[in-house]
XYZ file of C-alpha atoms in Angstrom:
660
model
C 20.971 -12.015 37.467
C 17.210 -12.043 36.974
C 15.139 -10.654 34.132
C 11.551 -11.446 33.225
C 10.969 -12.784 29.694
C 7.850 -13.467 27.693
C 9.500 -15.233 24.774
C 8.316 -18.497 23.348
C 7.361 -19.457 19.822
C 5.573 -22.421 18.382
C 7.761 -25.263 17.143
C 7.504 -24.274 13.490
C 8.606 -20.746 14.298
C 11.439 -22.068 16.412
C 12.547 -24.354 13.620
C 12.539 -21.393 11.261
C 14.819 -19.541 13.610
C 17.094 -22.547 13.830
C 17.525 -22.566 10.073
C 17.965 -18.824 10.242
C 20.677 -18.576 12.892
C 21.674 -22.225 13.108
C 20.832 -22.261 16.825
C 21.357 -25.610 18.540
C 19.597 -26.756 21.727
C 21.565 -29.947 22.236
C 22.124 -29.005 25.902
C 24.752 -30.628 28.103
C 23.446 -30.433 31.691
C 25.988 -29.836 34.416
C 25.413 -32.229 37.319
C 26.551 -29.594 39.817
C 23.626 -27.332 38.838
C 20.840 -29.617 40.081
C 20.740 -28.490 43.720
C 20.682 -24.848 42.693
C 17.914 -25.571 40.181
C 15.862 -27.397 42.853
C 16.099 -24.377 45.154
C 15.022 -21.969 42.399
C 12.015 -24.133 41.535
C 10.980 -24.547 45.145
C 11.012 -20.816 45.859
C 10.006 -19.276 42.551
C 8.112 -21.649 40.242
C 4.690 -20.166 39.532
C 2.854 -22.977 41.346
C 4.103 -25.071 44.308
C 5.915 -28.283 43.326
C 5.799 -31.546 45.235
C 8.901 -33.064 46.844
C 8.432 -36.024 44.509
C 9.064 -33.782 41.491
C 11.880 -31.811 43.101
C 13.731 -34.955 44.207
C 13.969 -36.554 40.791
C 17.504 -37.630 39.929
C 18.308 -35.267 37.030
C 17.381 -31.817 35.794
C 15.973 -33.376 32.637
C 13.654 -35.623 34.689
C 12.493 -32.681 36.822
C 11.809 -30.484 33.784
C 9.771 -33.247 32.157
C 7.181 -32.652 34.927
C 7.047 -28.885 34.339
C 5.565 -26.593 31.714
C 7.286 -26.537 28.293
C 8.634 -23.000 28.775
C 10.921 -23.808 31.697
C 14.254 -24.546 30.020
C 17.896 -25.089 30.955
C 20.546 -23.247 28.857
C 24.266 -23.322 28.644
C 25.883 -19.883 28.524
C 26.273 -20.111 24.742
C 22.671 -21.146 24.221
C 21.430 -18.271 26.362
C 23.394 -15.804 24.244
C 21.635 -17.201 21.172
C 18.261 -16.725 22.912
C 19.027 -13.045 23.452
C 19.929 -12.729 19.792
C 16.519 -14.179 18.917
C 14.792 -11.503 20.951
C 16.957 -8.706 19.554
C 16.435 -10.083 16.021
C 20.138 -10.458 15.167
C 23.032 -12.907 15.166
C 26.695 -13.066 14.150
C 27.415 -15.042 10.999
C 27.658 -14.802 7.235
C 24.115 -13.402 6.774
C 22.084 -16.092 5.039
C 19.089 -18.351 5.479
C 20.142 -21.844 4.496
C 18.412 -25.168 4.176
C 19.784 -28.667 4.223
C 20.970 -30.076 0.908
C 22.527 -33.452 0.187
C 25.774 -31.729 -0.819
C 25.816 -29.073 1.909
C 23.730 -25.943 2.645
C 21.538 -24.308 -0.014
C 21.302 -20.508 0.136
C 17.606 -19.464 0.187
C 17.922 -15.878 1.450
C 20.573 -13.162 1.750
C 20.008 -10.589 4.495
C 20.421 -6.955 3.485
C 22.418 -6.250 6.651
C 24.522 -9.401 6.347
C 28.038 -9.919 5.016
C 27.278 -12.438 2.251
C 25.095 -10.049 0.247
C 28.222 -8.007 -0.536
C 30.014 -11.013 -2.031
C 29.386 -13.090 -5.164
C 27.213 -15.546 -3.223
C 23.774 -15.941 -4.840
C 20.441 -17.575 -4.107
C 20.377 -21.327 -4.833
C 24.158 -21.609 -4.454
C 25.250 -24.719 -2.518
C 27.881 -24.153 0.199
C 29.837 -27.401 0.156
C 32.808 -26.530 2.408
C 33.578 -24.073 5.215
C 37.259 -23.463 6.015
C 38.156 -26.770 4.409
C 35.513 -28.855 6.192
C 32.918 -30.549 3.995
C 29.239 -29.916 4.712
C 28.101 -32.927 2.692
C 25.596 -34.945 4.725
C 25.689 -32.547 7.685
C 22.553 -31.321 9.431
C 21.741 -27.618 9.809
C 22.754 -27.821 13.476
C 26.124 -29.278 12.511
C 26.624 -26.697 9.756
C 25.828 -23.948 12.267
C 28.979 -24.584 14.219
C 31.027 -23.942 11.112
C 29.153 -20.980 9.612
C 28.654 -18.773 12.683
C 31.508 -17.269 14.629
C 32.972 -14.143 16.148
C 32.608 -10.783 14.342
C 35.538 -10.111 12.028
C 36.492 -13.756 11.558
C 36.696 -15.210 8.065
C 34.587 -18.019 6.624
C 36.341 -19.455 3.557
C 33.504 -21.011 1.536
C 33.650 -23.492 -1.287
C 30.502 -23.022 -3.367
C 28.806 -24.942 -6.166
C 26.505 -22.956 -8.478
C 23.914 -25.239 -10.184
C 23.030 -22.655 -12.858
C 26.571 -22.655 -14.251
C 27.691 -26.055 -12.914
C 30.854 -24.388 -11.631
C 32.625 -24.565 -8.252
C 34.455 -21.558 -6.792
C 35.556 -20.087 -3.440
C 34.367 -16.998 -1.563
C 35.671 -15.390 1.617
C 33.017 -13.894 3.919
C 33.920 -11.826 6.980
C 31.378 -12.629 9.681
C 29.404 -9.708 11.168
C 26.345 -9.055 13.279
C 23.312 -9.522 11.081
C 19.812 -8.216 11.673
C 17.485 -11.148 11.094
C 14.536 -8.818 10.753
C 14.029 -5.192 11.739
C 12.338 -4.726 15.090
C 9.835 -2.379 13.448
C 8.614 -2.071 9.870
C 6.388 0.770 8.714
C 4.579 2.030 5.634
C 2.106 4.637 4.463
C -0.886 2.824 2.996
C -3.376 4.170 0.486
C -6.075 6.476 1.812
C -3.773 7.953 4.494
C -3.556 4.832 6.667
C -0.418 4.211 8.726
C 1.044 0.711 9.072
C 3.378 -0.488 11.840
C 4.702 -4.026 12.234
C 6.405 -5.030 15.462
C 8.510 -8.179 15.101
C 9.835 -8.474 18.653
C 9.425 -6.933 22.101
C 12.954 -5.801 22.928
C 14.772 -2.791 24.334
C 14.482 -0.941 21.018
C 10.772 -1.558 20.416
C 9.253 1.709 21.644
C 11.991 3.979 20.338
C 11.811 2.307 16.918
C 8.008 2.545 16.901
C 8.150 6.262 17.692
C 10.617 6.836 14.875
C 8.329 4.946 12.517
C 5.270 6.921 13.639
C 7.089 10.176 12.946
C 8.254 8.907 9.566
C 4.753 7.890 8.470
C 3.282 11.222 9.603
C -0.331 12.300 10.048
C -2.783 9.579 9.059
C -6.494 8.843 9.329
C -5.949 5.565 11.176
C -3.353 2.949 12.122
C -2.850 -0.752 11.493
C -0.601 -2.287 14.163
C 0.677 -5.709 13.106
C 1.929 -8.281 15.635
C 1.321 -11.384 13.548
C 4.064 -13.998 14.038
C 5.530 -11.967 16.922
C 6.497 -14.543 19.539
C 7.191 -12.144 22.399
C 10.147 -10.677 24.227
C 10.629 -8.614 27.384
C 7.799 -7.758 29.759
C 8.965 -4.159 30.223
C 8.925 -3.740 26.432
C 5.307 -4.941 26.403
C 4.477 -2.352 29.093
C 6.161 0.366 27.038
C 4.407 -0.559 23.812
C 1.026 -0.752 25.566
C 1.590 2.865 26.606
C 1.436 3.937 22.943
C -2.281 3.104 22.851
C -4.685 5.755 24.176
C -6.707 4.695 27.189
C -4.596 1.668 28.142
C -3.709 2.047 31.827
C -3.201 -1.593 32.881
C -1.009 -3.850 30.753
C -1.751 -7.152 32.497
C -2.355 -8.986 35.761
C 0.339 -11.408 37.000
C -0.061 -14.156 39.590
C 2.774 -16.318 40.936
C 3.943 -18.278 43.993
C 6.323 -15.610 45.265
C 4.739 -12.656 43.434
C 1.170 -12.892 44.640
C -1.354 -11.120 42.390
C -0.279 -7.801 40.964
C -1.451 -5.252 38.437
C 1.247 -4.330 35.939
C 0.713 -0.849 34.503
C 1.343 0.340 30.967
C 4.126 2.897 30.672
C 2.369 5.858 29.050
C 4.192 7.222 25.998
C 4.269 10.544 24.226
C 3.232 10.766 21.467
C 0.583 8.086 21.317
C -1.141 6.477 18.387
C -4.388 8.110 17.299
C -7.633 6.234 16.807
C -9.042 4.420 14.937
C -6.568 1.547 15.355
C -6.785 -2.045 14.145
C -4.365 -4.651 15.490
C -3.500 -7.744 13.453
C -2.917 -11.057 15.250
C -2.614 -14.704 14.307
C -1.965 -18.080 15.874
C 1.770 -17.303 16.139
C 1.189 -14.088 18.098
C 2.353 -15.254 21.494
C 3.273 -14.180 24.993
C 4.069 -10.439 25.036
C 1.992 -10.077 21.862
C -0.959 -11.573 23.727
C -0.420 -9.223 26.646
C -0.589 -6.269 24.272
C -3.552 -7.644 22.329
C -5.478 -8.402 25.520
C -4.764 -4.953 26.960
C -5.884 -2.957 23.920
C -8.936 -5.171 23.471
C -10.023 -4.910 27.110
C -9.548 -1.140 27.143
C -11.197 -0.550 23.747
C -8.030 1.011 22.329
C -8.017 -1.085 19.152
C -10.027 -3.728 17.319
C -8.344 -7.080 16.741
C -8.404 -8.734 13.300
C -7.064 -12.168 12.413
C -7.096 -15.506 14.203
C -7.018 -16.570 17.853
C -3.533 -16.104 19.292
C -1.202 -18.867 20.477
C -2.331 -19.013 24.091
C 0.875 -18.604 26.067
C -0.081 -16.999 29.355
C 2.997 -17.919 31.395
C 5.864 -15.546 32.171
C 9.472 -16.599 32.634
C 12.407 -15.150 34.484
C 15.997 -16.053 33.645
C 18.398 -16.998 36.429
C 22.143 -17.270 36.067
C 23.560 -20.277 37.902
C 26.905 -20.372 39.698
C 28.311 -22.447 36.838
C 27.550 -19.685 34.333
C 24.647 -21.610 32.839
C 21.032 -20.386 32.934
C 17.518 -21.496 33.790
C 14.524 -19.827 32.163
C 11.791 -20.605 34.674
C 8.072 -19.913 34.617
C 7.419 -17.646 37.599
C 3.913 -16.352 36.946
C 0.731 -16.718 34.962
C -0.551 -13.550 33.364
C -4.068 -12.415 32.521
C -5.655 -9.551 30.601
C -6.574 -6.382 32.533
C -10.119 -7.743 32.982
C -8.784 -11.028 34.324
C -9.319 -13.141 31.207
C -7.194 -16.288 30.976
C -4.606 -16.394 28.157
C -2.775 -19.680 28.860
C -4.162 -22.407 26.622
C -6.932 -20.081 25.399
C -5.357 -17.159 23.568
C -6.924 -13.858 22.603
C -9.954 -14.145 20.334
C -10.025 -11.376 17.705
C -13.000 -9.048 17.301
C -13.065 -9.809 13.569
C -11.928 -13.257 12.470
C -10.386 -13.391 9.005
C -8.913 -16.010 6.725
C -5.168 -16.523 7.071
C -3.373 -14.005 4.871
C -6.420 -11.718 4.556
C -5.895 -9.804 7.808
C -4.147 -6.742 6.379
C -6.396 -6.294 3.340
C -9.606 -6.540 5.362
C -8.312 -4.247 8.103
C -7.218 -1.676 5.515
C -10.619 -1.780 3.833
C -12.512 -1.439 7.106
C -10.399 1.518 8.228
C -11.021 3.284 4.930
C -14.763 2.785 5.272
C -15.084 3.021 9.051
C -16.420 6.568 9.207
C -17.859 6.814 5.713
C -21.516 6.752 4.685
C -21.111 4.941 1.410
C -23.042 3.189 -1.319
C -21.525 -0.092 -2.443
C -21.586 -0.370 -6.211
C -21.959 -3.683 -7.998
C -21.370 -4.842 -11.519
C -21.469 -8.237 -13.167
C -17.795 -8.163 -14.186
C -16.728 -7.662 -10.559
C -18.512 -10.762 -9.285
C -15.387 -12.702 -10.285
C -11.713 -11.872 -10.585
C -10.895 -9.196 -13.148
C -7.809 -8.976 -15.403
C -4.781 -6.989 -14.269
C -5.447 -4.334 -16.936
C -9.094 -3.889 -15.967
C -10.960 -0.784 -17.106
C -13.832 0.421 -14.935
C -16.673 2.285 -16.586
C -18.957 4.561 -14.570
C -22.101 6.435 -15.585
C -23.218 9.591 -13.790
C -26.577 11.321 -13.600
C -25.301 14.340 -15.519
C -22.340 16.109 -17.092
C -19.227 16.489 -14.966
C -15.686 17.736 -15.495
C -13.126 14.986 -16.041
C -10.483 17.013 -14.192
C -12.740 17.457 -11.151
C -13.848 13.827 -11.290
C -10.239 12.613 -11.293
C -9.683 14.414 -7.992
C -12.657 12.608 -6.465
C -11.619 9.065 -7.395
C -9.133 6.905 -5.508
C -8.035 3.401 -6.442
C -6.299 1.717 -3.521
C -4.594 -1.648 -3.298
C -5.816 -3.092 -0.017
C -2.775 -3.584 2.141
C -0.832 -1.344 -0.237
C -0.747 2.119 -1.720
C -2.811 4.387 -3.951
C -2.775 3.376 -7.605
C -2.175 6.001 -10.298
C -5.113 6.157 -12.718
C -6.288 7.862 -15.887
C -9.899 9.042 -16.011
C -11.003 9.117 -19.646
C -14.408 10.546 -20.601
C -16.301 8.383 -23.102
C -19.468 10.502 -23.122
C -20.568 13.643 -21.315
C -21.891 11.503 -18.435
C -19.703 8.401 -18.811
C -16.063 7.802 -17.915
C -13.492 5.040 -18.059
C -11.111 4.579 -15.115
C -7.867 2.953 -16.207
C -4.850 2.135 -13.978
C -1.700 3.647 -15.477
C 0.170 0.378 -14.862
C -0.806 -3.272 -14.571
C -2.384 -4.117 -11.231
C -0.789 -6.796 -9.068
C -2.043 -10.312 -9.694
C -4.392 -11.945 -7.180
C -4.698 -8.775 -5.107
C -7.671 -6.892 -3.691
C -8.517 -3.305 -4.608
C -11.011 -0.677 -3.480
C -12.312 2.025 -5.805
C -13.632 5.040 -3.888
C -15.615 7.895 -5.470
C -16.526 11.031 -3.507
C -19.418 12.680 -5.329
C -19.730 15.575 -2.903
C -23.094 14.384 -1.613
C -22.378 10.654 -1.384
C -19.440 8.253 -1.310
C -19.410 5.225 -3.597
C -17.154 2.166 -3.373
C -16.558 -1.037 -5.256
C -14.201 -3.807 -4.158
C -12.689 -6.293 -6.575
C -9.931 -8.870 -6.869
C -7.518 -9.324 -9.752
C -6.544 -12.510 -11.544
C -3.191 -13.173 -13.191
C -4.620 -12.523 -16.657
C -4.046 -9.607 -19.028
C -6.769 -9.129 -21.622
C -6.566 -7.443 -24.995
C -7.736 -3.869 -24.641
C -10.624 -2.529 -26.682
C -10.193 0.862 -28.343
C -12.436 3.582 -26.967
C -12.448 5.439 -30.291
C -12.064 4.371 -33.907
C -9.470 6.997 -34.809
C -6.067 5.422 -35.373
C -4.213 8.688 -34.767
C -5.523 9.177 -31.195
C -4.089 7.383 -28.196
C -4.992 7.566 -24.512
C -2.792 10.165 -22.871
C -3.103 12.745 -25.647
C -4.529 15.953 -24.174
C -7.303 15.905 -26.796
C -8.080 12.167 -26.487
C -10.909 12.473 -23.959
C -12.673 15.373 -25.701
C -12.350 13.693 -29.111
C -13.723 10.386 -27.755
C -16.689 12.109 -26.105
C -17.651 14.294 -29.058
C -17.308 11.331 -31.416
C -19.410 9.024 -29.222
C -22.019 11.761 -28.788
C -22.324 12.032 -32.586
C -20.885 15.547 -32.684
C -17.536 14.806 -34.284
C -16.460 13.083 -37.463
C -13.027 12.270 -38.789
C -11.275 13.330 -41.948
C -11.508 9.923 -43.592
C -9.631 6.628 -43.519
C -10.032 6.195 -39.762
C -8.181 9.445 -39.104
C -9.125 12.329 -36.839
C -6.318 14.656 -37.901
C -5.591 16.168 -34.471
C -2.785 18.406 -35.699
C -4.538 19.673 -38.833
C -5.917 23.202 -38.861
C -9.637 23.947 -38.505
C -11.226 25.831 -41.382
C -13.990 28.367 -40.840
C -16.628 26.191 -42.517
C -15.602 23.206 -40.344
C -15.973 25.382 -37.269
C -19.465 26.408 -38.414
C -20.459 22.727 -38.692
C -19.027 21.958 -35.234
C -20.945 24.769 -33.547
C -24.198 23.978 -35.347
C -24.034 20.381 -34.116
C -22.944 21.146 -30.564
C -25.531 23.909 -30.081
C -28.165 21.778 -31.834
C -29.068 24.616 -34.183
C -31.928 24.371 -36.677
C -30.255 23.742 -40.038
C -33.362 22.602 -41.919
C -35.006 25.956 -42.567
C -32.318 28.565 -43.043
C -31.946 31.797 -44.970
C -29.253 32.249 -47.591
C -26.242 33.650 -45.677
C -25.341 35.719 -48.745
C -21.736 34.596 -49.150
C -20.412 33.920 -52.622
C -18.053 31.251 -51.243
C -20.878 29.369 -49.490
C -22.966 27.684 -52.148
C -26.240 25.792 -51.633
C -25.627 22.051 -51.626
C -22.277 22.242 -49.856
C -22.082 20.225 -46.624
C -21.548 23.391 -44.580
C -24.131 25.672 -46.244
C -26.909 25.325 -43.653
C -24.468 25.390 -40.742
C -22.913 28.661 -41.926
C -26.401 30.122 -42.296
C -27.396 29.011 -38.790
C -24.309 30.376 -36.991
C -24.528 33.674 -38.916
C -28.145 34.118 -37.901
C -27.215 33.765 -34.193
C -24.279 36.113 -34.547
C -21.711 33.464 -33.690
C -19.797 33.805 -36.956
C -19.753 36.573 -39.547
C -18.059 36.779 -42.903
C -14.590 38.017 -43.645
C -16.393 40.640 -45.741
C -19.980 41.413 -46.662
C -20.129 38.787 -49.391
C -17.281 36.473 -48.417
C -17.400 34.024 -45.502
C -13.773 32.921 -45.753
C -14.303 29.325 -46.783
C -11.028 27.425 -46.601
C -9.392 29.935 -44.270
C -8.079 28.376 -41.059
C -9.067 29.669 -37.634
C -6.555 31.259 -35.286
C -6.518 30.677 -31.538
C -7.720 34.226 -31.018
C -10.676 33.726 -33.375
C -11.481 30.490 -31.561
C -11.699 32.399 -28.279
C -14.149 34.858 -29.855
C -16.359 32.069 -31.191
C -16.550 30.387 -27.775
C -17.502 33.649 -26.075
C -20.273 34.343 -28.611
C -21.594 30.771 -28.760
C -21.811 30.320 -25.001
C -22.316 33.965 -24.044
C -19.366 34.019 -21.658
C -19.013 37.040 -19.380
C -16.143 38.620 -17.489
C -15.596 37.184 -14.017
C -14.427 39.446 -11.191
C -11.729 38.244 -8.802
C -12.020 38.288 -5.020
C -11.062 41.968 -4.866
C -13.690 42.993 -7.385
C -11.213 43.411 -10.216
C -10.530 41.403 -13.341
C -8.063 38.539 -13.370
C -4.649 39.340 -14.811
C -3.694 37.330 -17.857
C -0.326 35.591 -17.623
C 0.082 35.864 -21.406
C 2.424 38.614 -22.570
C 1.468 38.324 -26.241
C -2.244 39.259 -26.098
C -2.302 42.907 -25.004
C -2.472 44.235 -28.580
C -4.679 41.442 -29.902
C -8.147 42.277 -31.202
C -9.284 39.241 -29.233
C -7.865 40.332 -25.867
C -11.246 40.495 -24.110
C -12.313 37.133 -25.563
C -9.077 35.492 -24.432
C -9.558 37.048 -20.985
C -13.067 35.601 -20.690
C -12.142 32.044 -21.658
C -9.118 32.229 -19.351
C -11.310 33.392 -16.458
C -13.673 30.499 -17.168
C -10.791 28.018 -16.947
C -11.245 26.929 -20.556
C -7.935 27.932 -22.069
C -4.313 27.241 -21.490
C -1.478 28.896 -23.326
C 0.990 27.500 -25.787
C 3.496 28.200 -22.990
C 3.084 29.506 -19.439
C 3.388 33.101 -20.656
C 2.104 33.008 -24.251
C -1.310 32.323 -25.784
C -0.261 32.696 -29.443
C -3.500 34.362 -30.627
C -2.378 34.422 -34.270
C -1.382 30.784 -34.361
C -3.585 28.318 -36.227
C -5.868 26.342 -33.896
C -5.580 22.598 -34.450
C -8.461 20.149 -34.502
C -7.144 18.679 -31.251
C -7.165 22.099 -29.573
C -10.545 22.926 -31.075
C -12.362 19.874 -29.686
C -10.634 20.338 -26.319
C -11.868 23.934 -26.045
C -15.362 22.881 -27.094
C -15.519 19.994 -24.650
C -14.326 22.106 -21.727
C -16.822 24.815 -22.526
C -19.781 22.426 -22.745
C -18.850 20.795 -19.438
C -18.331 24.207 -17.843
C -21.697 25.504 -19.017
C -23.820 22.395 -18.508
C -21.951 20.458 -15.813
C -22.830 20.306 -12.130
C -20.827 20.472 -8.896
C -22.237 17.244 -7.458
C -23.278 13.991 -9.048
C -24.642 10.535 -8.412
C -23.110 7.348 -9.782
C -25.826 5.452 -11.611
C -23.906 2.344 -12.621
C -20.489 0.729 -12.916
C -19.270 -1.853 -15.388
């Protein structure tokens, strides 16, 4: 039996796997194997060996003269090696660490057996099937905890949190140490794939993940901490990258020098692609990284890889034991050495920053953007940060919200509220607390220019400042933004005692004052409006005179204005049409839009309601009713006014002047 492997991890990674699967390498060498091993080394070792090395007395002495990847395995040890590559093992499904009283549970695998029992993190397993684990090493505990599928491990457990001892039965099963492939959709339509091992399932699992993620603007392919696997799996995975024809070059004593081709796949990943690597990316990972780098299929981010450029084949001996022997050195498609050198990334990053930086660069790769700066973002910001922006003109808050994205780098889009604080100023507020010590990118598409600002969060949460002094308004109310803007612009006052009164009705004289302020009418030199219920000296006298003169508001009769009468929603529509001279808008077929409201056909304000509906200024009290005779509230009133002003004076493009 012969199969080419590219598996080898650094010692720390190997030790992690030992604690994970309790794998032991305390090999007992069979004396009868030595002649067979000598013959294999003589014919197939990647470089010729001297007779002095081959004639050493024991296999251990011979292997001491060879590279560290040539290893002797018993049959049982080889089976554990295969489980490493396939990312699974048979046992109770935990990660344990040595404890003076036994084995401490530090992780429960989702696919393992123990997670379905009462076993918890930090529990101490003190006995297995009646045998004490006190003072035993992890390797010794391994022999008791692993076993055949379906067999029972009777555990005696001590729980420190309750100081109680109890027993649990766990039926051993095959446990996936880690999925071969992990995937995610990242913010800004970026696809993420993580390959944990090169095994027989790698390509099929990657294709499933690609289909699951869907259409994206770019890919991040993560092979950090991936120690390798099968050569044919590396060829298959290389075939997912466009333009990669050659996977590697191999050179060995009985192989000569050969080109090893990538096995082209369908579908393939679409560019742009960034690959993440680190110092524990080894062997098959380095083959893949070298191939995509040489062929320009992806940019590499991270740290220089491990530097394992030797390939092994596994040989079964007559005794049933195995030798994993180095049979070739491999090189990148352009002939670059990997052994002892590694693959140097195109962009070197700090450890742990690879994903965030790659995500940011993919988002900005094809964008012509202006990087915004503000003093508060020069250091870490609190998790409940609010971001203020100022534009060069008036813009719709609804339209602006569609042009802003807040993305956690390495994560997903963040839900936000965009709250206007003035006609040209807005506050961007995450709906939920941001993650602590994480990096974020705010992106604003103005139509003519893209703007970005990057910042990092702290673990702090600061007391929020109120945007408006009205106690009866809270962010999230449909009228909150309009009320805040009109108040901050000096166009809106409350009803006393820090109250806005959003659900109170609007009287006709109050409406006259609103329109006079918003339209900036001349209220200093006015003619007597001639209404008996509008007396000189009243706060609304000059406003009523001004709006009457322009034809915006008339009296209820010749000599009565209707002071104290509340406005209806239908009357409000008429006032907006007159004040802003709104016209009918034809639809694409040249006809008028059809109102969805079934209660306005007989209203005297039908045409006014139609005009504000066509302008996108009005919504109904329900999907099919406008309620023209219903009293208009102060909250509705300011919302209608705000929308109308933005509609009439706002632009379709903007520039961001500042951020704070």
